[in-house]
Tab-separated table of N, CA and C in Angstrom:
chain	number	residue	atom	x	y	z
A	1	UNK	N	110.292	171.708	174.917
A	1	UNK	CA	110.396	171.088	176.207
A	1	UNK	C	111.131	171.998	177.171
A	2	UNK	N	111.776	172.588	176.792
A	2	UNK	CA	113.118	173.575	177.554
A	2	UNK	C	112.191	174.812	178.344
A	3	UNK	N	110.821	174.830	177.261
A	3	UNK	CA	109.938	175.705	177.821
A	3	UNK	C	109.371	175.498	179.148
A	4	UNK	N	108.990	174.496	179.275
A	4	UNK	CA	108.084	174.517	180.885
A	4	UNK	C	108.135	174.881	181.484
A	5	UNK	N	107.684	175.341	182.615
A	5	UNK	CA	107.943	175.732	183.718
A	5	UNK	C	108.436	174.827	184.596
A	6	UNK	N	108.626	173.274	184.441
A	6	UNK	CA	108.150	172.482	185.616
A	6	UNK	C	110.059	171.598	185.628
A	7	UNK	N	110.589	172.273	184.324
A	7	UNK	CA	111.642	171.650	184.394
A	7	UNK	C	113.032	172.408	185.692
A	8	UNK	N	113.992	171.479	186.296
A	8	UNK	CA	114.785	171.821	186.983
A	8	UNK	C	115.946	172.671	185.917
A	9	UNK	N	116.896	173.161	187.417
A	9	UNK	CA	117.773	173.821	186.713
A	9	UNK	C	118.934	173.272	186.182
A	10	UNK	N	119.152	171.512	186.539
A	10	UNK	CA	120.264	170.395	186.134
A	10	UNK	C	119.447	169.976	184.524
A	11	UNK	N	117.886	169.849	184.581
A	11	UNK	CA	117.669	169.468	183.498
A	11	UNK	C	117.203	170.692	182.230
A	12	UNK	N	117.653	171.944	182.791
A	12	UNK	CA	117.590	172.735	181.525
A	12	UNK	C	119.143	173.339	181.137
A	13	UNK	N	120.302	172.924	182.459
A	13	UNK	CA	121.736	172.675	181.647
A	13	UNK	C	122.077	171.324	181.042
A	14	UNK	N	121.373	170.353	180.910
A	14	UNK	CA	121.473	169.409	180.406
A	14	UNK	C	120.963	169.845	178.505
A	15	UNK	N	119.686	170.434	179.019
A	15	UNK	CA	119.354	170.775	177.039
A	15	UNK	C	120.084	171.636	176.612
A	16	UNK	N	120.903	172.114	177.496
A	16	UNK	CA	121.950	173.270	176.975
A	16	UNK	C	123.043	172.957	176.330
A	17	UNK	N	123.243	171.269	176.911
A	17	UNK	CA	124.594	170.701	176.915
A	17	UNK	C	124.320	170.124	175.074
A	18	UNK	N	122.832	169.552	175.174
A	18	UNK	CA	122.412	169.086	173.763
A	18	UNK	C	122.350	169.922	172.813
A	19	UNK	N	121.839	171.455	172.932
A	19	UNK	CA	122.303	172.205	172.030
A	19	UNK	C	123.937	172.682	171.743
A	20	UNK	N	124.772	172.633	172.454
A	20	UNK	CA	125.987	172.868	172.318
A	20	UNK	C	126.683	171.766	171.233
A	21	UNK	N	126.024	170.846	171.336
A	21	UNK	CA	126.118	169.592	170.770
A	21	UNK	C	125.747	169.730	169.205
A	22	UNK	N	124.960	170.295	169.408
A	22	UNK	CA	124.512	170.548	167.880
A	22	UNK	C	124.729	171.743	167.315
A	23	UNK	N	125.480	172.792	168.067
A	23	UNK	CA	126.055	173.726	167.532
A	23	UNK	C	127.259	173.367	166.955
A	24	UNK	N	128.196	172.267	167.691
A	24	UNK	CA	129.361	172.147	167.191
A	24	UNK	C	129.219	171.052	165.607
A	25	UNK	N	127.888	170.538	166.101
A	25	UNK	CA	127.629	169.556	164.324
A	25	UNK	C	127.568	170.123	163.406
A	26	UNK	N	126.723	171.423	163.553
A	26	UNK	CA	126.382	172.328	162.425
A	26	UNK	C	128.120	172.945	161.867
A	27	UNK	N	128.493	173.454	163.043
A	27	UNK	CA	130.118	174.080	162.751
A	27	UNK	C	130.974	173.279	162.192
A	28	UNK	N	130.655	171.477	162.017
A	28	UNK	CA	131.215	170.789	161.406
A	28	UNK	C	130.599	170.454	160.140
A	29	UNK	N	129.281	170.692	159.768
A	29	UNK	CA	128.826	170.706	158.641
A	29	UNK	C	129.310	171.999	157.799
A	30	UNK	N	129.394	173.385	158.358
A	30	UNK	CA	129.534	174.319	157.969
A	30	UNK	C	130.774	174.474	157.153
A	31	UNK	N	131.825	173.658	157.669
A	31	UNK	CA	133.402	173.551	157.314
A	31	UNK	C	133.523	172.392	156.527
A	32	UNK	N	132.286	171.814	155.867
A	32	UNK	CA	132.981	170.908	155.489
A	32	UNK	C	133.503	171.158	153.618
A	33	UNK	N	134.036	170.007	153.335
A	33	UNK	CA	135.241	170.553	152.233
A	33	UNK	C	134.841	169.603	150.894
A	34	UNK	N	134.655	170.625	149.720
A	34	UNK	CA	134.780	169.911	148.226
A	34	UNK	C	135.321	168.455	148.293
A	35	UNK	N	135.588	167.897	147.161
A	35	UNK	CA	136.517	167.135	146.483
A	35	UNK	C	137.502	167.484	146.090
A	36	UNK	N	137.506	169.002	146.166
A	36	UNK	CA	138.615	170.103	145.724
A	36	UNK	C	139.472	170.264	146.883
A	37	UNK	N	138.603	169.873	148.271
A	37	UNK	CA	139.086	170.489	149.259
A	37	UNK	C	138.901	171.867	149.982
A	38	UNK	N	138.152	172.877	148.893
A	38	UNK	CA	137.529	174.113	149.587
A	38	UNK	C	136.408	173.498	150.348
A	39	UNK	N	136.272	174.558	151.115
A	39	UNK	CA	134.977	174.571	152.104
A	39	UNK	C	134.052	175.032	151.096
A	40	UNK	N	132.471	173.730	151.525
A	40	UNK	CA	131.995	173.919	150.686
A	40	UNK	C	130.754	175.142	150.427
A	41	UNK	N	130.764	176.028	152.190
A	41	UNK	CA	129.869	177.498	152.209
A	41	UNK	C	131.105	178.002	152.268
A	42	UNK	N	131.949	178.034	152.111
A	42	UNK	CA	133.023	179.351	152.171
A	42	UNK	C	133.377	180.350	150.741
A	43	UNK	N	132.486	180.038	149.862
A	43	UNK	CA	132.522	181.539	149.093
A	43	UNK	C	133.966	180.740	147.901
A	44	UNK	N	135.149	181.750	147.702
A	44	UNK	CA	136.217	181.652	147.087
A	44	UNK	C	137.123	181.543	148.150
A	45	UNK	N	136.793	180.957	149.518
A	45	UNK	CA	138.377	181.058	150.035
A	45	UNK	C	138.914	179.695	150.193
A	46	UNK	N	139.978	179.403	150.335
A	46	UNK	CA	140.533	178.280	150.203
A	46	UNK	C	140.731	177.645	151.782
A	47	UNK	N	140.311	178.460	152.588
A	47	UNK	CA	140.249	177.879	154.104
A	47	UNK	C	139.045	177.810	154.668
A	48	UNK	N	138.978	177.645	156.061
A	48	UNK	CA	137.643	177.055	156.732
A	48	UNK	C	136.835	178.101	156.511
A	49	UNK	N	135.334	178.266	156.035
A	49	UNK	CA	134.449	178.746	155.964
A	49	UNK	C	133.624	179.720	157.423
A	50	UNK	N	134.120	178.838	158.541
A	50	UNK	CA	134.008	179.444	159.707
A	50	UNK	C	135.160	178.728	160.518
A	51	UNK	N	135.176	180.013	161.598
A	51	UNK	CA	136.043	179.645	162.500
A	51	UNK	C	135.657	180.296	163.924
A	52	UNK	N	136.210	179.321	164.941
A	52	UNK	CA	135.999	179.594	166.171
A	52	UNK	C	136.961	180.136	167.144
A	53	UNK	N	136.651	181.186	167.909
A	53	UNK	CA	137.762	181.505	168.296
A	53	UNK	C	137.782	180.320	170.411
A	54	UNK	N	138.536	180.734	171.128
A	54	UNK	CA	138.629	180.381	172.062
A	54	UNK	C	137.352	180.147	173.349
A	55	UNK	N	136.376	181.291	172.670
A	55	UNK	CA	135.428	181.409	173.600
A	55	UNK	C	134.162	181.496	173.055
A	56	UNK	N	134.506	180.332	172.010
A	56	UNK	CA	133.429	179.382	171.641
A	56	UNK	C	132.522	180.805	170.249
A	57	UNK	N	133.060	181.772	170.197
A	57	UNK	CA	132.624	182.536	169.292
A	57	UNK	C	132.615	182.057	167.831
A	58	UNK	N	131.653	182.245	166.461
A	58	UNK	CA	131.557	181.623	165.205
A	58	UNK	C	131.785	182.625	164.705
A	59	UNK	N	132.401	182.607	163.863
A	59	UNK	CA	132.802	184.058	162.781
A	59	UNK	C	132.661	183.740	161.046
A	60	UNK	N	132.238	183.920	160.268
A	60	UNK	CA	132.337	183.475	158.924
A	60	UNK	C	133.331	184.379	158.350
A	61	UNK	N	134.616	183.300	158.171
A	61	UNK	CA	135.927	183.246	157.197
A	61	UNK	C	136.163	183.138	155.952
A	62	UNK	N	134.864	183.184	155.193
A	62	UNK	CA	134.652	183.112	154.031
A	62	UNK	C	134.814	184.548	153.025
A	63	UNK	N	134.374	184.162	151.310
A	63	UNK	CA	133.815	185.386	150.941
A	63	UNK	C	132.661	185.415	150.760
A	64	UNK	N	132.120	186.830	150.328
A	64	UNK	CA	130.982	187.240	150.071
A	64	UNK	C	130.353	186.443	148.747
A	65	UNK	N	130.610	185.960	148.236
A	65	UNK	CA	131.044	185.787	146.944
A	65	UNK	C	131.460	184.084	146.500
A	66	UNK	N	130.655	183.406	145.698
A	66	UNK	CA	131.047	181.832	145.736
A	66	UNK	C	131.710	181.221	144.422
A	67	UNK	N	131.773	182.865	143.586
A	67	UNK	CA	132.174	182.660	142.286
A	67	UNK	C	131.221	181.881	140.753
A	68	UNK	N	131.799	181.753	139.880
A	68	UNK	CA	130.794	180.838	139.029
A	68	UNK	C	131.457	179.816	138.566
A	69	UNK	N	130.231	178.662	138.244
A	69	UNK	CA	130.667	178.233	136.977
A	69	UNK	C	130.481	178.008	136.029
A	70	UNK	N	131.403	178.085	134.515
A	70	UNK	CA	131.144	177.776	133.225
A	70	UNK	C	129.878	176.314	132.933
A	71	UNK	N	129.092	176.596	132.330
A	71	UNK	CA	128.279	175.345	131.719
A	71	UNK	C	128.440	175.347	130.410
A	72	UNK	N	129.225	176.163	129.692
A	72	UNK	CA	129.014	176.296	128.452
A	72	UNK	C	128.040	176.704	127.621
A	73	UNK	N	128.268	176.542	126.697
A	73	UNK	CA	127.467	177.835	125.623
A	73	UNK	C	127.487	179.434	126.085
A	74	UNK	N	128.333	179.963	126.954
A	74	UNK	CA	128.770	181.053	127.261
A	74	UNK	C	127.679	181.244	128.390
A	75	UNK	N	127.520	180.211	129.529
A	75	UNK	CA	126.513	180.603	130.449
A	75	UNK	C	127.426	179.974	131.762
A	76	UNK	N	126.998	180.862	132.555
A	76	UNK	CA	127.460	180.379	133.986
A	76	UNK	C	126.647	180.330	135.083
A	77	UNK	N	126.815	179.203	135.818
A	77	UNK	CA	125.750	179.642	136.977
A	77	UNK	C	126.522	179.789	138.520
A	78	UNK	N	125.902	180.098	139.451
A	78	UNK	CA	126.881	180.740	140.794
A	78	UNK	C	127.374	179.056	141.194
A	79	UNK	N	128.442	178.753	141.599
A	79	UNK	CA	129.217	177.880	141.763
A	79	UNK	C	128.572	177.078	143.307
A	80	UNK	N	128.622	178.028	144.148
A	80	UNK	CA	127.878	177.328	145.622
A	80	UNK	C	126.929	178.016	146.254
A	81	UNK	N	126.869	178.008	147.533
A	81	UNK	CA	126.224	179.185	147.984
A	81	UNK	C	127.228	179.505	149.646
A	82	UNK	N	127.340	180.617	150.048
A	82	UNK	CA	128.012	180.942	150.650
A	82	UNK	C	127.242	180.988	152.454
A	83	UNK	N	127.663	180.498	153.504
A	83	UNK	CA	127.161	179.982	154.515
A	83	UNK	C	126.786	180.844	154.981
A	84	UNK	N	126.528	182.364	154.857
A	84	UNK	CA	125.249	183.252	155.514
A	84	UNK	C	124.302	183.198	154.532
A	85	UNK	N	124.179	182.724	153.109
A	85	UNK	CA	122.842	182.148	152.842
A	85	UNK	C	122.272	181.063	153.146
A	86	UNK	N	123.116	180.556	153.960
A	86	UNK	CA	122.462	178.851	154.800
A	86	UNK	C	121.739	179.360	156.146
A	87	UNK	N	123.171	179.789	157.139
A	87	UNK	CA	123.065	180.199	158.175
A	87	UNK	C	123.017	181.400	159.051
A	88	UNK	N	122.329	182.302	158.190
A	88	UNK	CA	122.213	183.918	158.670
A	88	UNK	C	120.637	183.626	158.915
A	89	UNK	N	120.272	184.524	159.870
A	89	UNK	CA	118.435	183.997	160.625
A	89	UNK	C	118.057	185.467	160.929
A	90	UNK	N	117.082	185.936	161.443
A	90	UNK	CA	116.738	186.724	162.413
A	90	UNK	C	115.341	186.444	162.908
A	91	UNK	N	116.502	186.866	164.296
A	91	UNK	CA	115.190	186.348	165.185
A	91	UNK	C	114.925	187.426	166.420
A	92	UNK	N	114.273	187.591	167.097
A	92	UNK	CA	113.539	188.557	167.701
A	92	UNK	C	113.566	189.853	167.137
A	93	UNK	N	113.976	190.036	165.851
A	93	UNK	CA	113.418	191.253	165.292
A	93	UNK	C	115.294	191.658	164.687
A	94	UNK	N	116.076	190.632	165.096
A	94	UNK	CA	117.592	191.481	165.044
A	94	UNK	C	118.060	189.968	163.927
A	95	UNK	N	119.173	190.589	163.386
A	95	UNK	CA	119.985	189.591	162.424
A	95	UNK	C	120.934	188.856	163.428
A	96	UNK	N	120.914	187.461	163.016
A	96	UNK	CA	122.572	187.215	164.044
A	96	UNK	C	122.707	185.506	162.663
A	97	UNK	N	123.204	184.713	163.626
A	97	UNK	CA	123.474	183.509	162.920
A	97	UNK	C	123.470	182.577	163.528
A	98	UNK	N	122.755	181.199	162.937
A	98	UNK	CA	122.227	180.003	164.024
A	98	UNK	C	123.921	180.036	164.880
A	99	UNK	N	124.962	179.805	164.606
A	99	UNK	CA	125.794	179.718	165.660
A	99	UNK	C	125.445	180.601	167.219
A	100	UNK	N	125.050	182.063	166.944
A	100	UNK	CA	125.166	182.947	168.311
A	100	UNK	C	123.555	182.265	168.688
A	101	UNK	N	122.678	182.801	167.711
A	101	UNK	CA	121.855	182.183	168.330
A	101	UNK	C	121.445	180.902	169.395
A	102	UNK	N	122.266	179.909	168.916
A	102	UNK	CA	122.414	178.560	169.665
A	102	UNK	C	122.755	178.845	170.941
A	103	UNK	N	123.914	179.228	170.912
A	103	UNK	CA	125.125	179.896	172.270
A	103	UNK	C	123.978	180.985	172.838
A	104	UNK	N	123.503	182.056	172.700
A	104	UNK	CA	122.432	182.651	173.296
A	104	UNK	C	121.656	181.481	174.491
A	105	UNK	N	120.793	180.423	173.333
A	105	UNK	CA	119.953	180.412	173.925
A	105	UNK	C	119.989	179.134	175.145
A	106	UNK	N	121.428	178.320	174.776
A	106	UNK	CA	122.162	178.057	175.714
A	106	UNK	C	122.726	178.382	176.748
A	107	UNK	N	123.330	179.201	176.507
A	107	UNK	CA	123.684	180.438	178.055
A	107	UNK	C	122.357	180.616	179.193
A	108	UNK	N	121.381	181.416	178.269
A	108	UNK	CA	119.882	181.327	178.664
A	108	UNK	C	119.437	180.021	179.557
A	109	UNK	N	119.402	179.267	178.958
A	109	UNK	CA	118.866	177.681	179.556
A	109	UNK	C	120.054	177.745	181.090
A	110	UNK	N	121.083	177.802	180.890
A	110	UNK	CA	122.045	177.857	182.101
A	110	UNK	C	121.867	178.761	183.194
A	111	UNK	N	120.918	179.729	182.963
A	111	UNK	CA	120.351	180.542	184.237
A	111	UNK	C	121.266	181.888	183.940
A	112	UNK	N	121.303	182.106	182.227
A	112	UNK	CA	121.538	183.715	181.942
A	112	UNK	C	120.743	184.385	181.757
A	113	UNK	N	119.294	184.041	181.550
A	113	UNK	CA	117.982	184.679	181.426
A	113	UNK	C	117.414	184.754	182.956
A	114	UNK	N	116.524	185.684	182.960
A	114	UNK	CA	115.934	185.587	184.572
A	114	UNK	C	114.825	185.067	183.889
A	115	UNK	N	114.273	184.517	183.405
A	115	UNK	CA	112.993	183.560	182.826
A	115	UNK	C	113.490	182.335	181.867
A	116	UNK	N	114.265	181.163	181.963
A	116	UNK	CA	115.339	180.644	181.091
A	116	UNK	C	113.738	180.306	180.138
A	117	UNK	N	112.648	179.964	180.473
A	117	UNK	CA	111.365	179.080	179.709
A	117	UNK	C	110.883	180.026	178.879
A	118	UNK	N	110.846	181.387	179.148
A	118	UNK	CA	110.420	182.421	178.791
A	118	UNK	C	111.418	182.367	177.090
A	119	UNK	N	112.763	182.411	177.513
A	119	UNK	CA	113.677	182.378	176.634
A	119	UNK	C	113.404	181.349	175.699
A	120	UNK	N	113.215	180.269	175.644
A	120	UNK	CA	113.440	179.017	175.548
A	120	UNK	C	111.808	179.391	174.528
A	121	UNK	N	110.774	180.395	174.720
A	121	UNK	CA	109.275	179.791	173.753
A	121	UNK	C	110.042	181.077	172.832
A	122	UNK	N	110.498	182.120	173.359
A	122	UNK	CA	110.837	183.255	172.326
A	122	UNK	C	111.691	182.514	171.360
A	123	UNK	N	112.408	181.753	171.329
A	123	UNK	CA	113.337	180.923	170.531
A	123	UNK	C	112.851	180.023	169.198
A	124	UNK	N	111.661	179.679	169.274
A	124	UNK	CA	110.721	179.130	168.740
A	124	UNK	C	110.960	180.007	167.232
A	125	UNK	N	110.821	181.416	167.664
A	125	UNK	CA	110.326	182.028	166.148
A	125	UNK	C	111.703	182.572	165.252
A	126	UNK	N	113.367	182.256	166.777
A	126	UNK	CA	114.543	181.938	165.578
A	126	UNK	C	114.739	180.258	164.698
A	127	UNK	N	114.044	179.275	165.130
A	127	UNK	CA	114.411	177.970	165.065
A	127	UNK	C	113.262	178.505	163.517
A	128	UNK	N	112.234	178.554	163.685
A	128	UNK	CA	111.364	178.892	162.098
A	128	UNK	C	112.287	179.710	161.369
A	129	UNK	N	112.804	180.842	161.702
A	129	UNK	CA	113.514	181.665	160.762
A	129	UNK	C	114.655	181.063	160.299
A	130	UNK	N	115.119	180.363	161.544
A	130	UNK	CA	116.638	179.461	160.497
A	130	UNK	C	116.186	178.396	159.487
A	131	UNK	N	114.641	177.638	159.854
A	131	UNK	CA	114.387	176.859	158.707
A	131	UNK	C	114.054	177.656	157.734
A	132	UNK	N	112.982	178.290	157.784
A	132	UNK	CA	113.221	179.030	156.518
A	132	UNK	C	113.988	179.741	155.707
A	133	UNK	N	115.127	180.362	156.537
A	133	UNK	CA	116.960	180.427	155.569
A	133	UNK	C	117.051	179.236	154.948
A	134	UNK	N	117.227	177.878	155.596
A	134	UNK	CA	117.616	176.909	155.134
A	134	UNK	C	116.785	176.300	154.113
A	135	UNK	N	115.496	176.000	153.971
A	135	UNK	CA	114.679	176.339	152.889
A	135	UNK	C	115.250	177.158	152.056
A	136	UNK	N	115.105	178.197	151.904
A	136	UNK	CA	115.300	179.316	151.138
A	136	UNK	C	116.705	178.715	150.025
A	137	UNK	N	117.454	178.761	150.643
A	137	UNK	CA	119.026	177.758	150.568
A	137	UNK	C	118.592	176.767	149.377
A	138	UNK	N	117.791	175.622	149.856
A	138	UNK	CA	117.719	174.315	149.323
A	138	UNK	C	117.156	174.561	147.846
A	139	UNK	N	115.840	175.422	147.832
A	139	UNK	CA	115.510	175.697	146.805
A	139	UNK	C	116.256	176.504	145.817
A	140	UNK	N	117.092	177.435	146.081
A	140	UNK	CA	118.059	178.074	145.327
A	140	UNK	C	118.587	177.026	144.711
A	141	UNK	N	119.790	176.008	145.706
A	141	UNK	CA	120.053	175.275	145.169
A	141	UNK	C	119.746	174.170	143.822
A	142	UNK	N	118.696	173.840	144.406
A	142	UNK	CA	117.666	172.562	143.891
A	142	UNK	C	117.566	173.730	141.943
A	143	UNK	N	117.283	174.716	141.969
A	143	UNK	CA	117.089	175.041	140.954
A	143	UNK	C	118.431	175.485	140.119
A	144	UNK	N	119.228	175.909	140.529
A	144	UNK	CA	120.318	176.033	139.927
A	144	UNK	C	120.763	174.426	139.219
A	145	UNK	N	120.895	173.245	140.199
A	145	UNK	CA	121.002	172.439	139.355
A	145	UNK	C	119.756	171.580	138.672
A	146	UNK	N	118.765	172.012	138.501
A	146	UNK	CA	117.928	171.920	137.387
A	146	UNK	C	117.963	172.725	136.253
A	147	UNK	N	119.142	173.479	136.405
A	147	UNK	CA	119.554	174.625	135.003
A	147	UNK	C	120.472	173.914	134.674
A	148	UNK	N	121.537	173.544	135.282
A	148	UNK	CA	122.599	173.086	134.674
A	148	UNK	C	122.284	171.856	134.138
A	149	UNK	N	120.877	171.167	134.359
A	149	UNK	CA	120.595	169.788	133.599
A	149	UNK	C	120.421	170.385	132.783
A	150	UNK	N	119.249	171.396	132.362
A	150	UNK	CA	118.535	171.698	131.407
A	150	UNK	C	119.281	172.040	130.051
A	151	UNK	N	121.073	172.601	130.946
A	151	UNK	CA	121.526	172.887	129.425
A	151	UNK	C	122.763	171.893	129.186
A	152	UNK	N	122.970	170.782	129.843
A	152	UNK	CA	123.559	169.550	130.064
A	152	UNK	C	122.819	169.111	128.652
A	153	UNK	N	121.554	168.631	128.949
A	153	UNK	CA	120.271	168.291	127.892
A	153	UNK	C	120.275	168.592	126.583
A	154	UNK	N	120.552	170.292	126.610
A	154	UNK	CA	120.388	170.570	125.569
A	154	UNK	C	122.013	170.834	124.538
A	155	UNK	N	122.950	170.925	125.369
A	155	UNK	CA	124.311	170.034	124.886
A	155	UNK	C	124.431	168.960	124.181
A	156	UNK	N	124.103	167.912	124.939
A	156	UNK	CA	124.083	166.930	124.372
A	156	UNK	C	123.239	166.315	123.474
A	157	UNK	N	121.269	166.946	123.443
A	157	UNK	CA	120.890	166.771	121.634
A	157	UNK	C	121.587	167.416	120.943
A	158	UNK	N	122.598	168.737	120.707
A	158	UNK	CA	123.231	169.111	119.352
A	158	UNK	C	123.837	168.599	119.486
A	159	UNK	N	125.058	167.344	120.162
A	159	UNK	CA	125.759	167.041	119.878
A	159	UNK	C	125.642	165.715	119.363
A	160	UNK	N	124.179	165.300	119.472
A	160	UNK	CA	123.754	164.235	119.041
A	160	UNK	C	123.179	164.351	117.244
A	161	UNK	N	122.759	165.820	117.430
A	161	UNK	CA	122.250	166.555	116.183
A	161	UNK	C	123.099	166.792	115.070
A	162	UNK	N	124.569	167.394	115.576
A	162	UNK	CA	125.682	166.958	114.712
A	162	UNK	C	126.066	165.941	114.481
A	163	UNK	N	125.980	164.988	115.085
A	163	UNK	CA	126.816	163.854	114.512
A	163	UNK	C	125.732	163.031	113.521
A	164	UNK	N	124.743	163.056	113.619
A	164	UNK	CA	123.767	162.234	113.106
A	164	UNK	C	124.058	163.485	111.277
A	165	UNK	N	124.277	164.424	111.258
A	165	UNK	CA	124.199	165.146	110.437
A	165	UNK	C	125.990	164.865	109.599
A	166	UNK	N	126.492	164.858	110.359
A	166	UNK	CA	128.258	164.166	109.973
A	166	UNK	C	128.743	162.857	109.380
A	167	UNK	N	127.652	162.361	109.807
A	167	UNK	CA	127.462	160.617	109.609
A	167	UNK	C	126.831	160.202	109.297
């Protein structure tokens, strides 16, 4: 919609105002925290996963790194996933992260582009690239804990296997 041509310049700082909106949701999804209390894309660090500085800039405060964990039988699998495998994108040909991106294309909509609509269809092919990070993400996920069932599963027939053999 941001695309048209036909929209004013109150109603394309208005979609600007809605993406800002949803930049700061994501930045609150991004930070959010275990049962442990770590952040739950922040890698091994024990603080916010991202942080913002004054002028609305996103920085990832995390590590590289999300650590493992034990499943037993001497197997481990990666513990989380770390929030530039959620939220790292590229889009017009360059790497950045849905945060700048957002703020980009916000600024843009506010009359930082000399074509804000122009801006606004090029944007199209970061909004696919961040779903498909985020995809990318889910399925990692989704399969990691279909491993840890698998040997959950197979835990618990030997331990069903011993005892039936004990008793």
């Amino acid at each position: 919609w941001a695309a048209t041509e036909t929209l004013s310049d109150a109603e394309r700082a208005g979609i600007a105002e809605e993406l800002d909106q949803l930049r700061n949701g994501i930045f609150a999804s991004a930070n959010a925290q275990s049962n442990t209390g770590r952040a739950i894309f922040g890698g091994d660090t024990p603080d916010a996963a991202y942080v913002m500085d004054g002028a609305g800039t996103v920085t990832y405060a995390g590590t590289a790194q999300g650590g493992t964990l034990d499943i037993g039988s001497g197997m481990e699998v990666a513990r989380g996933i770390t929030g530039p495998n959620v939220l790292d994108l590229v889009a017009g040909g360059s790497a950045t992260d849905i945060f700048a991106f957002i703020q980009t294309l916000a600024g843009d909509l506010r009359g930082g582009a000399a074509d804000p609509g122009a801006a606004a269809r090029d944007a199209i092919d970061g909004f696919d690239s961040a779903l498909a990070t985020l995809t990318r993400a889910q399925t990692v996920l989704g399969a990691r804990i279909a491993w840890i069932d698998t040997v959950q599963q197979g835990q618990i027939a030997r331990g069903e296997a011993r005892s039936r053999e004990g008793g």
